[in-house]
Amino acid sequence: MRRIVAAFLIGVGLMLAVGARADMRPWTVVASESSIAMRVGSPLGQRSGRFERWSSDIRFDPAAPEQSQVSIDVDAGSLRMDDGALTRMAIGSAFLDTGQFPRIRFQLRTLAPLGAQRFQAQADITIKGVTRPVSFPVTLRTDGQTAQMTGGFSLDRAAFGIGTRGPWNGLIGRQVRVDVVLATRPAS
């Protein structure tokens, strides 16, 4: 009898878990209110850039944000630095090598509530065929019809094989700061 009750409770739990996932609706990014930007130190001070093109697959339920499913594919060649010469160098073979590695991928693994619209995100980042985990705080504001996530993290560029050879390796900072603002709304 206990086995039957336990099996029943497990079955109900699984149905509820599947039902909760079924409420995850697709959301779309509002590009005009969103950005993926980066900063890195150089001999001339902080240099900044912005990725101009990316696509996303976002599944979100405002009532259960911790169940969010987010994948973002960034067109690595769309990086625009604050100087044209730096843009060519950053997307060239010594750094992002966008000819061979055209995409940067972000895959959210977990979103744990911290309270007051704050969450701890765990994600995988893939750059130049190398995948590394990142953990970072985010703020998520939603009114049920729109949602905005802001957050940022630092990456060690050498861990992805970015700019590890040649004279620039010692001149460009190893830590690259990535700041993300994603404004979204339910897909129509």
PDB file of N, CA and C in Angstrom, residues 18-117:
ATOM      1  N   VAL A  18       5.427  18.869 -15.032  1.00  0.00           N
ATOM      2  CA  VAL A  18       5.226  19.003 -16.476  1.00  0.00           C
ATOM      3  C   VAL A  18       4.214  20.104 -16.756  1.00  0.00           C
ATOM      4  N   GLY A  19       3.149  20.181 -15.948  1.00  0.00           N
ATOM      5  CA  GLY A  19       2.154  21.237 -16.123  1.00  0.00           C
ATOM      6  C   GLY A  19       2.762  22.601 -15.934  1.00  0.00           C
ATOM      7  N   ALA A  20       3.659  22.748 -14.962  1.00  0.00           N
ATOM      8  CA  ALA A  20       4.310  24.045 -14.738  1.00  0.00           C
ATOM      9  C   ALA A  20       5.149  24.427 -15.946  1.00  0.00           C
ATOM     10  N   ARG A  21       5.835  23.483 -16.538  1.00  0.00           N
ATOM     11  CA  ARG A  21       6.630  23.768 -17.740  1.00  0.00           C
ATOM     12  C   ARG A  21       5.726  24.114 -18.921  1.00  0.00           C
ATOM     13  N   ALA A  22       4.537  23.529 -18.960  1.00  0.00           N
ATOM     14  CA  ALA A  22       3.627  23.784 -20.085  1.00  0.00           C
ATOM     15  C   ALA A  22       3.172  25.237 -20.125  1.00  0.00           C
ATOM     16  N   ASP A  23       3.212  25.950 -18.986  1.00  0.00           N
ATOM     17  CA  ASP A  23       2.802  27.348 -18.949  1.00  0.00           C
ATOM     18  C   ASP A  23       3.901  28.291 -19.451  1.00  0.00           C
ATOM     19  N   MET A  24       5.056  27.769 -19.745  1.00  0.00           N
ATOM     20  CA  MET A  24       6.169  28.596 -20.209  1.00  0.00           C
ATOM     21  C   MET A  24       5.861  29.047 -21.640  1.00  0.00           C
ATOM     22  N   ARG A  25       5.614  30.338 -21.782  1.00  0.00           N
ATOM     23  CA  ARG A  25       5.297  30.898 -23.098  1.00  0.00           C
ATOM     24  C   ARG A  25       6.555  31.453 -23.738  1.00  0.00           C
ATOM     25  N   PRO A  26       6.602  31.457 -25.065  1.00  0.00           N
ATOM     26  CA  PRO A  26       7.739  32.111 -25.718  1.00  0.00           C
ATOM     27  C   PRO A  26       7.640  33.632 -25.588  1.00  0.00           C
ATOM     28  N   TRP A  27       8.774  34.257 -25.331  1.00  0.00           N
ATOM     29  CA  TRP A  27       8.878  35.711 -25.239  1.00  0.00           C
ATOM     30  C   TRP A  27       9.883  36.166 -26.279  1.00  0.00           C
ATOM     31  N   THR A  28       9.721  37.388 -26.726  1.00  0.00           N
ATOM     32  CA  THR A  28      10.610  37.950 -27.743  1.00  0.00           C
ATOM     33  C   THR A  28      11.335  39.166 -27.177  1.00  0.00           C
ATOM     34  N   VAL A  29      12.538  39.390 -27.679  1.00  0.00           N
ATOM     35  CA  VAL A  29      13.347  40.525 -27.228  1.00  0.00           C
ATOM     36  C   VAL A  29      12.902  41.793 -27.948  1.00  0.00           C
ATOM     37  N   VAL A  30      12.801  42.885 -27.212  1.00  0.00           N
ATOM     38  CA  VAL A  30      12.550  44.202 -27.786  1.00  0.00           C
ATOM     39  C   VAL A  30      13.931  44.807 -28.040  1.00  0.00           C
ATOM     40  N   ALA A  31      14.394  44.713 -29.285  1.00  0.00           N
ATOM     41  CA  ALA A  31      15.776  45.076 -29.624  1.00  0.00           C
ATOM     42  C   ALA A  31      16.117  46.525 -29.278  1.00  0.00           C
ATOM     43  N   SER A  32      15.177  47.433 -29.470  1.00  0.00           N
ATOM     44  CA  SER A  32      15.456  48.850 -29.222  1.00  0.00           C
ATOM     45  C   SER A  32      15.695  49.166 -27.749  1.00  0.00           C
ATOM     46  N   GLU A  33      15.301  48.254 -26.859  1.00  0.00           N
ATOM     47  CA  GLU A  33      15.467  48.468 -25.424  1.00  0.00           C
ATOM     48  C   GLU A  33      16.452  47.474 -24.802  1.00  0.00           C
ATOM     49  N   SER A  34      17.183  46.736 -25.646  1.00  0.00           N
ATOM     50  CA  SER A  34      18.072  45.681 -25.181  1.00  0.00           C
ATOM     51  C   SER A  34      19.487  45.908 -25.676  1.00  0.00           C
ATOM     52  N   SER A  35      20.446  45.355 -24.949  1.00  0.00           N
ATOM     53  CA  SER A  35      21.838  45.488 -25.392  1.00  0.00           C
ATOM     54  C   SER A  35      22.706  44.400 -24.781  1.00  0.00           C
ATOM     55  N   ILE A  36      23.757  44.047 -25.514  1.00  0.00           N
ATOM     56  CA  ILE A  36      24.821  43.186 -25.021  1.00  0.00           C
ATOM     57  C   ILE A  36      26.102  43.973 -25.268  1.00  0.00           C
ATOM     58  N   ALA A  37      26.700  44.466 -24.195  1.00  0.00           N
ATOM     59  CA  ALA A  37      27.871  45.341 -24.301  1.00  0.00           C
ATOM     60  C   ALA A  37      29.048  44.717 -23.563  1.00  0.00           C
ATOM     61  N   MET A  38      30.251  45.162 -23.912  1.00  0.00           N
ATOM     62  CA  MET A  38      31.445  44.658 -23.242  1.00  0.00           C
ATOM     63  C   MET A  38      32.448  45.778 -23.030  1.00  0.00           C
ATOM     64  N   ARG A  39      33.326  45.562 -22.019  1.00  0.00           N
ATOM     65  CA  ARG A  39      34.403  46.505 -21.716  1.00  0.00           C
ATOM     66  C   ARG A  39      35.661  45.710 -21.402  1.00  0.00           C
ATOM     67  N   VAL A  40      36.792  46.271 -21.794  1.00  0.00           N
ATOM     68  CA  VAL A  40      38.078  45.636 -21.494  1.00  0.00           C
ATOM     69  C   VAL A  40      39.131  46.721 -21.325  1.00  0.00           C
ATOM     70  N   GLY A  41      40.077  46.476 -20.434  1.00  0.00           N
ATOM     71  CA  GLY A  41      41.154  47.428 -20.215  1.00  0.00           C
ATOM     72  C   GLY A  41      42.184  47.369 -21.333  1.00  0.00           C
ATOM     73  N   SER A  42      42.805  48.521 -21.612  1.00  0.00           N
ATOM     74  CA  SER A  42      43.854  48.614 -22.631  1.00  0.00           C
ATOM     75  C   SER A  42      44.836  49.694 -22.192  1.00  0.00           C
ATOM     76  N   PRO A  43      45.966  49.823 -22.899  1.00  0.00           N
ATOM     77  CA  PRO A  43      46.905  50.893 -22.557  1.00  0.00           C
ATOM     78  C   PRO A  43      46.289  52.290 -22.672  1.00  0.00           C
ATOM     79  N   LEU A  44      45.211  52.410 -23.437  1.00  0.00           N
ATOM     80  CA  LEU A  44      44.536  53.696 -23.614  1.00  0.00           C
ATOM     81  C   LEU A  44      43.315  53.835 -22.704  1.00  0.00           C
ATOM     82  N   GLY A  45      43.211  52.984 -21.679  1.00  0.00           N
ATOM     83  CA  GLY A  45      42.063  53.029 -20.775  1.00  0.00           C
ATOM     84  C   GLY A  45      41.016  51.998 -21.164  1.00  0.00           C
ATOM     85  N   GLN A  46      39.855  52.100 -20.562  1.00  0.00           N
ATOM     86  CA  GLN A  46      38.759  51.167 -20.846  1.00  0.00           C
ATOM     87  C   GLN A  46      38.281  51.342 -22.282  1.00  0.00           C
ATOM     88  N   ARG A  47      38.131  50.224 -22.980  1.00  0.00           N
ATOM     89  CA  ARG A  47      37.567  50.234 -24.337  1.00  0.00           C
ATOM     90  C   ARG A  47      36.236  49.510 -24.270  1.00  0.00           C
ATOM     91  N   SER A  48      35.281  49.962 -25.033  1.00  0.00           N
ATOM     92  CA  SER A  48      33.953  49.363 -24.977  1.00  0.00           C
ATOM     93  C   SER A  48      33.482  48.951 -26.353  1.00  0.00           C
ATOM     94  N   GLY A  49      32.554  48.036 -26.357  1.00  0.00           N
ATOM     95  CA  GLY A  49      31.962  47.547 -27.597  1.00  0.00           C
ATOM     96  C   GLY A  49      30.554  47.064 -27.343  1.00  0.00           C
ATOM     97  N   ARG A  50      29.870  46.763 -28.449  1.00  0.00           N
ATOM     98  CA  ARG A  50      28.474  46.344 -28.365  1.00  0.00           C
ATOM     99  C   ARG A  50      28.202  45.365 -29.499  1.00  0.00           C
ATOM    100  N   PHE A  51      27.493  44.285 -29.185  1.00  0.00           N
ATOM    101  CA  PHE A  51      27.076  43.334 -30.215  1.00  0.00           C
ATOM    102  C   PHE A  51      25.765  43.830 -30.797  1.00  0.00           C
ATOM    103  N   GLU A  52      25.714  43.937 -32.115  1.00  0.00           N
ATOM    104  CA  GLU A  52      24.540  44.519 -32.771  1.00  0.00           C
ATOM    105  C   GLU A  52      23.491  43.503 -33.198  1.00  0.00           C
ATOM    106  N   ARG A  53      23.885  42.227 -33.322  1.00  0.00           N
ATOM    107  CA  ARG A  53      22.912  41.229 -33.791  1.00  0.00           C
ATOM    108  C   ARG A  53      22.981  39.966 -32.922  1.00  0.00           C
ATOM    109  N   TRP A  54      21.813  39.515 -32.526  1.00  0.00           N
ATOM    110  CA  TRP A  54      21.701  38.231 -31.840  1.00  0.00           C
ATOM    111  C   TRP A  54      20.283  37.735 -31.980  1.00  0.00           C
ATOM    112  N   SER A  55      20.099  36.446 -31.737  1.00  0.00           N
ATOM    113  CA  SER A  55      18.762  35.849 -31.731  1.00  0.00           C
ATOM    114  C   SER A  55      18.579  35.155 -30.385  1.00  0.00           C
ATOM    115  N   SER A  56      17.333  34.942 -30.020  1.00  0.00           N
ATOM    116  CA  SER A  56      17.072  34.358 -28.707  1.00  0.00           C
ATOM    117  C   SER A  56      15.904  33.385 -28.765  1.00  0.00           C
ATOM    118  N   ASP A  57      15.908  32.463 -27.829  1.00  0.00           N
ATOM    119  CA  ASP A  57      14.782  31.574 -27.570  1.00  0.00           C
ATOM    120  C   ASP A  57      14.530  31.695 -26.068  1.00  0.00           C
ATOM    121  N   ILE A  58      13.463  32.397 -25.717  1.00  0.00           N
ATOM    122  CA  ILE A  58      13.156  32.673 -24.317  1.00  0.00           C
ATOM    123  C   ILE A  58      11.787  32.095 -23.995  1.00  0.00           C
ATOM    124  N   ARG A  59      11.742  31.254 -22.966  1.00  0.00           N
ATOM    125  CA  ARG A  59      10.493  30.701 -22.436  1.00  0.00           C
ATOM    126  C   ARG A  59      10.388  31.220 -21.013  1.00  0.00           C
ATOM    127  N   PHE A  60       9.269  31.885 -20.714  1.00  0.00           N
ATOM    128  CA  PHE A  60       9.176  32.606 -19.457  1.00  0.00           C
ATOM    129  C   PHE A  60       7.751  32.608 -18.937  1.00  0.00           C
ATOM    130  N   ASP A  61       7.609  32.432 -17.632  1.00  0.00           N
ATOM    131  CA  ASP A  61       6.325  32.567 -16.946  1.00  0.00           C
ATOM    132  C   ASP A  61       6.543  33.586 -15.826  1.00  0.00           C
ATOM    133  N   PRO A  62       5.928  34.771 -15.898  1.00  0.00           N
ATOM    134  CA  PRO A  62       6.130  35.786 -14.862  1.00  0.00           C
ATOM    135  C   PRO A  62       5.839  35.281 -13.451  1.00  0.00           C
ATOM    136  N   ALA A  63       4.955  34.283 -13.329  1.00  0.00           N
ATOM    137  CA  ALA A  63       4.626  33.743 -12.008  1.00  0.00           C
ATOM    138  C   ALA A  63       5.687  32.756 -11.509  1.00  0.00           C
ATOM    139  N   ALA A  64       6.572  32.309 -12.396  1.00  0.00           N
ATOM    140  CA  ALA A  64       7.600  31.328 -12.020  1.00  0.00           C
ATOM    141  C   ALA A  64       8.899  31.620 -12.772  1.00  0.00           C
ATOM    142  N   PRO A  65       9.526  32.778 -12.532  1.00  0.00           N
ATOM    143  CA  PRO A  65      10.730  33.133 -13.292  1.00  0.00           C
ATOM    144  C   PRO A  65      11.883  32.162 -13.104  1.00  0.00           C
ATOM    145  N   GLU A  66      11.913  31.456 -11.959  1.00  0.00           N
ATOM    146  CA  GLU A  66      13.008  30.512 -11.733  1.00  0.00           C
ATOM    147  C   GLU A  66      12.976  29.336 -12.706  1.00  0.00           C
ATOM    148  N   GLN A  67      11.898  29.168 -13.442  1.00  0.00           N
ATOM    149  CA  GLN A  67      11.794  28.114 -14.440  1.00  0.00           C
ATOM    150  C   GLN A  67      12.145  28.616 -15.848  1.00  0.00           C
ATOM    151  N   SER A  68      12.615  29.827 -15.962  1.00  0.00           N
ATOM    152  CA  SER A  68      12.923  30.416 -17.268  1.00  0.00           C
ATOM    153  C   SER A  68      13.897  29.555 -18.055  1.00  0.00           C
ATOM    154  N   GLN A  69      13.688  29.547 -19.347  1.00  0.00           N
ATOM    155  CA  GLN A  69      14.577  28.863 -20.279  1.00  0.00           C
ATOM    156  C   GLN A  69      15.050  29.922 -21.274  1.00  0.00           C
ATOM    157  N   VAL A  70      16.355  30.169 -21.309  1.00  0.00           N
ATOM    158  CA  VAL A  70      16.892  31.234 -22.155  1.00  0.00           C
ATOM    159  C   VAL A  70      18.114  30.733 -22.911  1.00  0.00           C
ATOM    160  N   SER A  71      18.083  30.905 -24.228  1.00  0.00           N
ATOM    161  CA  SER A  71      19.238  30.659 -25.088  1.00  0.00           C
ATOM    162  C   SER A  71      19.414  31.901 -25.949  1.00  0.00           C
ATOM    163  N   ILE A  72      20.639  32.378 -26.047  1.00  0.00           N
ATOM    164  CA  ILE A  72      20.935  33.530 -26.894  1.00  0.00           C
ATOM    165  C   ILE A  72      22.116  33.172 -27.777  1.00  0.00           C
ATOM    166  N   ASP A  73      21.946  33.349 -29.078  1.00  0.00           N
ATOM    167  CA  ASP A  73      23.023  33.156 -30.046  1.00  0.00           C
ATOM    168  C   ASP A  73      23.425  34.525 -30.570  1.00  0.00           C
ATOM    169  N   VAL A  74      24.673  34.905 -30.295  1.00  0.00           N
ATOM    170  CA  VAL A  74      25.196  36.218 -30.677  1.00  0.00           C
ATOM    171  C   VAL A  74      26.022  36.075 -31.946  1.00  0.00           C
ATOM    172  N   ASP A  75      25.783  36.946 -32.909  1.00  0.00           N
ATOM    173  CA  ASP A  75      26.612  37.031 -34.114  1.00  0.00           C
ATOM    174  C   ASP A  75      27.914  37.713 -33.693  1.00  0.00           C
ATOM    175  N   ALA A  76      28.987  36.925 -33.528  1.00  0.00           N
ATOM    176  CA  ALA A  76      30.260  37.460 -33.023  1.00  0.00           C
ATOM    177  C   ALA A  76      30.806  38.560 -33.929  1.00  0.00           C
ATOM    178  N   GLY A  77      30.563  38.470 -35.229  1.00  0.00           N
ATOM    179  CA  GLY A  77      31.041  39.472 -36.172  1.00  0.00           C
ATOM    180  C   GLY A  77      30.301  40.788 -36.086  1.00  0.00           C
ATOM    181  N   SER A  78      29.221  40.838 -35.280  1.00  0.00           N
ATOM    182  CA  SER A  78      28.468  42.085 -35.143  1.00  0.00           C
ATOM    183  C   SER A  78      29.034  42.971 -34.037  1.00  0.00           C
ATOM    184  N   LEU A  79      30.147  42.557 -33.418  1.00  0.00           N
ATOM    185  CA  LEU A  79      30.764  43.384 -32.381  1.00  0.00           C
ATOM    186  C   LEU A  79      31.280  44.680 -33.001  1.00  0.00           C
ATOM    187  N   ARG A  80      30.910  45.797 -32.396  1.00  0.00           N
ATOM    188  CA  ARG A  80      31.397  47.110 -32.814  1.00  0.00           C
ATOM    189  C   ARG A  80      32.052  47.758 -31.616  1.00  0.00           C
ATOM    190  N   MET A  81      33.358  47.939 -31.708  1.00  0.00           N
ATOM    191  CA  MET A  81      34.117  48.587 -30.645  1.00  0.00           C
ATOM    192  C   MET A  81      34.019  50.092 -30.803  1.00  0.00           C
ATOM    193  N   ASP A  82      34.527  50.836 -29.824  1.00  0.00           N
ATOM    194  CA  ASP A  82      34.461  52.296 -29.874  1.00  0.00           C
ATOM    195  C   ASP A  82      35.470  52.892 -30.847  1.00  0.00           C
ATOM    196  N   ASP A  83      36.179  52.054 -31.587  1.00  0.00           N
ATOM    197  CA  ASP A  83      37.135  52.496 -32.607  1.00  0.00           C
ATOM    198  C   ASP A  83      37.140  51.443 -33.713  1.00  0.00           C
ATOM    199  N   GLY A  84      37.088  51.879 -34.959  1.00  0.00           N
ATOM    200  CA  GLY A  84      37.022  50.958 -36.098  1.00  0.00           C
ATOM    201  C   GLY A  84      38.204  50.004 -36.163  1.00  0.00           C
ATOM    202  N   ALA A  85      39.406  50.495 -35.875  1.00  0.00           N
ATOM    203  CA  ALA A  85      40.590  49.630 -35.908  1.00  0.00           C
ATOM    204  C   ALA A  85      40.486  48.552 -34.824  1.00  0.00           C
ATOM    205  N   LEU A  86      39.954  48.910 -33.667  1.00  0.00           N
ATOM    206  CA  LEU A  86      39.773  47.928 -32.608  1.00  0.00           C
ATOM    207  C   LEU A  86      38.713  46.903 -32.981  1.00  0.00           C
ATOM    208  N   THR A  87      37.688  47.328 -33.701  1.00  0.00           N
ATOM    209  CA  THR A  87      36.660  46.388 -34.159  1.00  0.00           C
ATOM    210  C   THR A  87      37.293  45.335 -35.046  1.00  0.00           C
ATOM    211  N   ARG A  88      38.093  45.754 -36.037  1.00  0.00           N
ATOM    212  CA  ARG A  88      38.736  44.798 -36.948  1.00  0.00           C
ATOM    213  C   ARG A  88      39.630  43.833 -36.181  1.00  0.00           C
ATOM    214  N   MET A  89      40.360  44.332 -35.196  1.00  0.00           N
ATOM    215  CA  MET A  89      41.235  43.475 -34.404  1.00  0.00           C
ATOM    216  C   MET A  89      40.407  42.507 -33.554  1.00  0.00           C
ATOM    217  N   ALA A  90      39.351  42.996 -32.912  1.00  0.00           N
ATOM    218  CA  ALA A  90      38.553  42.171 -32.005  1.00  0.00           C
ATOM    219  C   ALA A  90      37.857  41.016 -32.715  1.00  0.00           C
ATOM    220  N   ILE A  91      37.384  41.230 -33.945  1.00  0.00           N
ATOM    221  CA  ILE A  91      36.693  40.155 -34.662  1.00  0.00           C
ATOM    222  C   ILE A  91      37.648  39.333 -35.519  1.00  0.00           C
ATOM    223  N   GLY A  92      38.919  39.747 -35.588  1.00  0.00           N
ATOM    224  CA  GLY A  92      39.917  39.053 -36.402  1.00  0.00           C
ATOM    225  C   GLY A  92      40.394  37.753 -35.786  1.00  0.00           C
ATOM    226  N   SER A  93      41.286  37.080 -36.508  1.00  0.00           N
ATOM    227  CA  SER A  93      41.733  35.737 -36.124  1.00  0.00           C
ATOM    228  C   SER A  93      42.493  35.697 -34.799  1.00  0.00           C
ATOM    229  N   ALA A  94      43.131  36.773 -34.382  1.00  0.00           N
ATOM    230  CA  ALA A  94      43.878  36.766 -33.121  1.00  0.00           C
ATOM    231  C   ALA A  94      42.963  36.852 -31.894  1.00  0.00           C
ATOM    232  N   PHE A  95      41.733  37.325 -32.083  1.00  0.00           N
ATOM    233  CA  PHE A  95      40.835  37.473 -30.942  1.00  0.00           C
ATOM    234  C   PHE A  95      39.600  36.587 -31.114  1.00  0.00           C
ATOM    235  N   LEU A  96      38.465  37.097 -31.547  1.00  0.00           N
ATOM    236  CA  LEU A  96      37.255  36.277 -31.657  1.00  0.00           C
ATOM    237  C   LEU A  96      37.273  35.317 -32.843  1.00  0.00           C
ATOM    238  N   ASP A  97      38.072  35.599 -33.854  1.00  0.00           N
ATOM    239  CA  ASP A  97      38.187  34.737 -35.041  1.00  0.00           C
ATOM    240  C   ASP A  97      36.801  34.386 -35.589  1.00  0.00           C
ATOM    241  N   THR A  98      36.043  35.435 -35.927  1.00  0.00           N
ATOM    242  CA  THR A  98      34.658  35.248 -36.350  1.00  0.00           C
ATOM    243  C   THR A  98      34.516  34.510 -37.678  1.00  0.00           C
ATOM    244  N   GLY A  99      35.586  34.461 -38.464  1.00  0.00           N
ATOM    245  CA  GLY A  99      35.535  33.671 -39.690  1.00  0.00           C
ATOM    246  C   GLY A  99      35.381  32.186 -39.397  1.00  0.00           C
ATOM    247  N   GLN A 100      36.039  31.717 -38.358  1.00  0.00           N
ATOM    248  CA  GLN A 100      35.966  30.311 -37.981  1.00  0.00           C
ATOM    249  C   GLN A 100      34.908  30.049 -36.906  1.00  0.00           C
ATOM    250  N   PHE A 101      34.657  31.035 -36.045  1.00  0.00           N
ATOM    251  CA  PHE A 101      33.720  30.875 -34.931  1.00  0.00           C
ATOM    252  C   PHE A 101      32.695  32.021 -34.965  1.00  0.00           C
ATOM    253  N   PRO A 102      31.695  31.925 -35.835  1.00  0.00           N
ATOM    254  CA  PRO A 102      30.778  33.054 -36.037  1.00  0.00           C
ATOM    255  C   PRO A 102      29.769  33.302 -34.905  1.00  0.00           C
ATOM    256  N   ARG A 103      29.599  32.354 -33.987  1.00  0.00           N
ATOM    257  CA  ARG A 103      28.566  32.488 -32.963  1.00  0.00           C
ATOM    258  C   ARG A 103      29.141  32.412 -31.550  1.00  0.00           C
ATOM    259  N   ILE A 104      28.547  33.192 -30.672  1.00  0.00           N
ATOM    260  CA  ILE A 104      28.755  33.098 -29.228  1.00  0.00           C
ATOM    261  C   ILE A 104      27.416  32.650 -28.661  1.00  0.00           C
ATOM    262  N   ARG A 105      27.449  31.649 -27.805  1.00  0.00           N
ATOM    263  CA  ARG A 105      26.187  31.108 -27.288  1.00  0.00           C
ATOM    264  C   ARG A 105      26.112  31.273 -25.774  1.00  0.00           C
ATOM    265  N   PHE A 106      24.948  31.719 -25.318  1.00  0.00           N
ATOM    266  CA  PHE A 106      24.614  31.837 -23.898  1.00  0.00           C
ATOM    267  C   PHE A 106      23.462  30.885 -23.637  1.00  0.00           C
ATOM    268  N   GLN A 107      23.612  29.988 -22.662  1.00  0.00           N
ATOM    269  CA  GLN A 107      22.560  29.041 -22.313  1.00  0.00           C
ATOM    270  C   GLN A 107      22.331  29.094 -20.807  1.00  0.00           C
ATOM    271  N   LEU A 108      21.178  29.615 -20.394  1.00  0.00           N
ATOM    272  CA  LEU A 108      20.829  29.672 -18.976  1.00  0.00           C
ATOM    273  C   LEU A 108      20.598  28.256 -18.462  1.00  0.00           C
ATOM    274  N   ARG A 109      21.214  27.932 -17.320  1.00  0.00           N
ATOM    275  CA  ARG A 109      20.989  26.633 -16.676  1.00  0.00           C
ATOM    276  C   ARG A 109      20.009  26.764 -15.519  1.00  0.00           C
ATOM    277  N   THR A 110      20.218  27.764 -14.638  1.00  0.00           N
ATOM    278  CA  THR A 110      19.316  27.953 -13.503  1.00  0.00           C
ATOM    279  C   THR A 110      19.173  29.444 -13.199  1.00  0.00           C
ATOM    280  N   LEU A 111      18.073  29.763 -12.556  1.00  0.00           N
ATOM    281  CA  LEU A 111      17.804  31.118 -12.092  1.00  0.00           C
ATOM    282  C   LEU A 111      17.243  30.979 -10.681  1.00  0.00           C
ATOM    283  N   ALA A 112      18.080  31.251  -9.685  1.00  0.00           N
ATOM    284  CA  ALA A 112      17.691  31.042  -8.285  1.00  0.00           C
ATOM    285  C   ALA A 112      17.288  32.365  -7.646  1.00  0.00           C
ATOM    286  N   PRO A 113      16.108  32.424  -7.013  1.00  0.00           N
ATOM    287  CA  PRO A 113      15.649  33.671  -6.383  1.00  0.00           C
ATOM    288  C   PRO A 113      16.530  34.076  -5.198  1.00  0.00           C
ATOM    289  N   LEU A 114      16.834  35.378  -5.145  1.00  0.00           N
ATOM    290  CA  LEU A 114      17.579  35.956  -4.030  1.00  0.00           C
ATOM    291  C   LEU A 114      16.706  36.919  -3.234  1.00  0.00           C
ATOM    292  N   GLY A 115      15.520  37.233  -3.760  1.00  0.00           N
ATOM    293  CA  GLY A 115      14.603  38.164  -3.107  1.00  0.00           C
ATOM    294  C   GLY A 115      14.628  39.525  -3.765  1.00  0.00           C
ATOM    295  N   ALA A 116      13.508  40.238  -3.663  1.00  0.00           N
ATOM    296  CA  ALA A 116      13.374  41.618  -4.163  1.00  0.00           C
ATOM    297  C   ALA A 116      13.825  41.766  -5.614  1.00  0.00           C
ATOM    298  N   GLN A 117      13.278  40.945  -6.498  1.00  0.00           N
ATOM    299  CA  GLN A 117      13.554  40.998  -7.945  1.00  0.00           C
ATOM    300  C   GLN A 117      14.992  40.628  -8.298  1.00  0.00           C
TER     301      GLN A 117
END
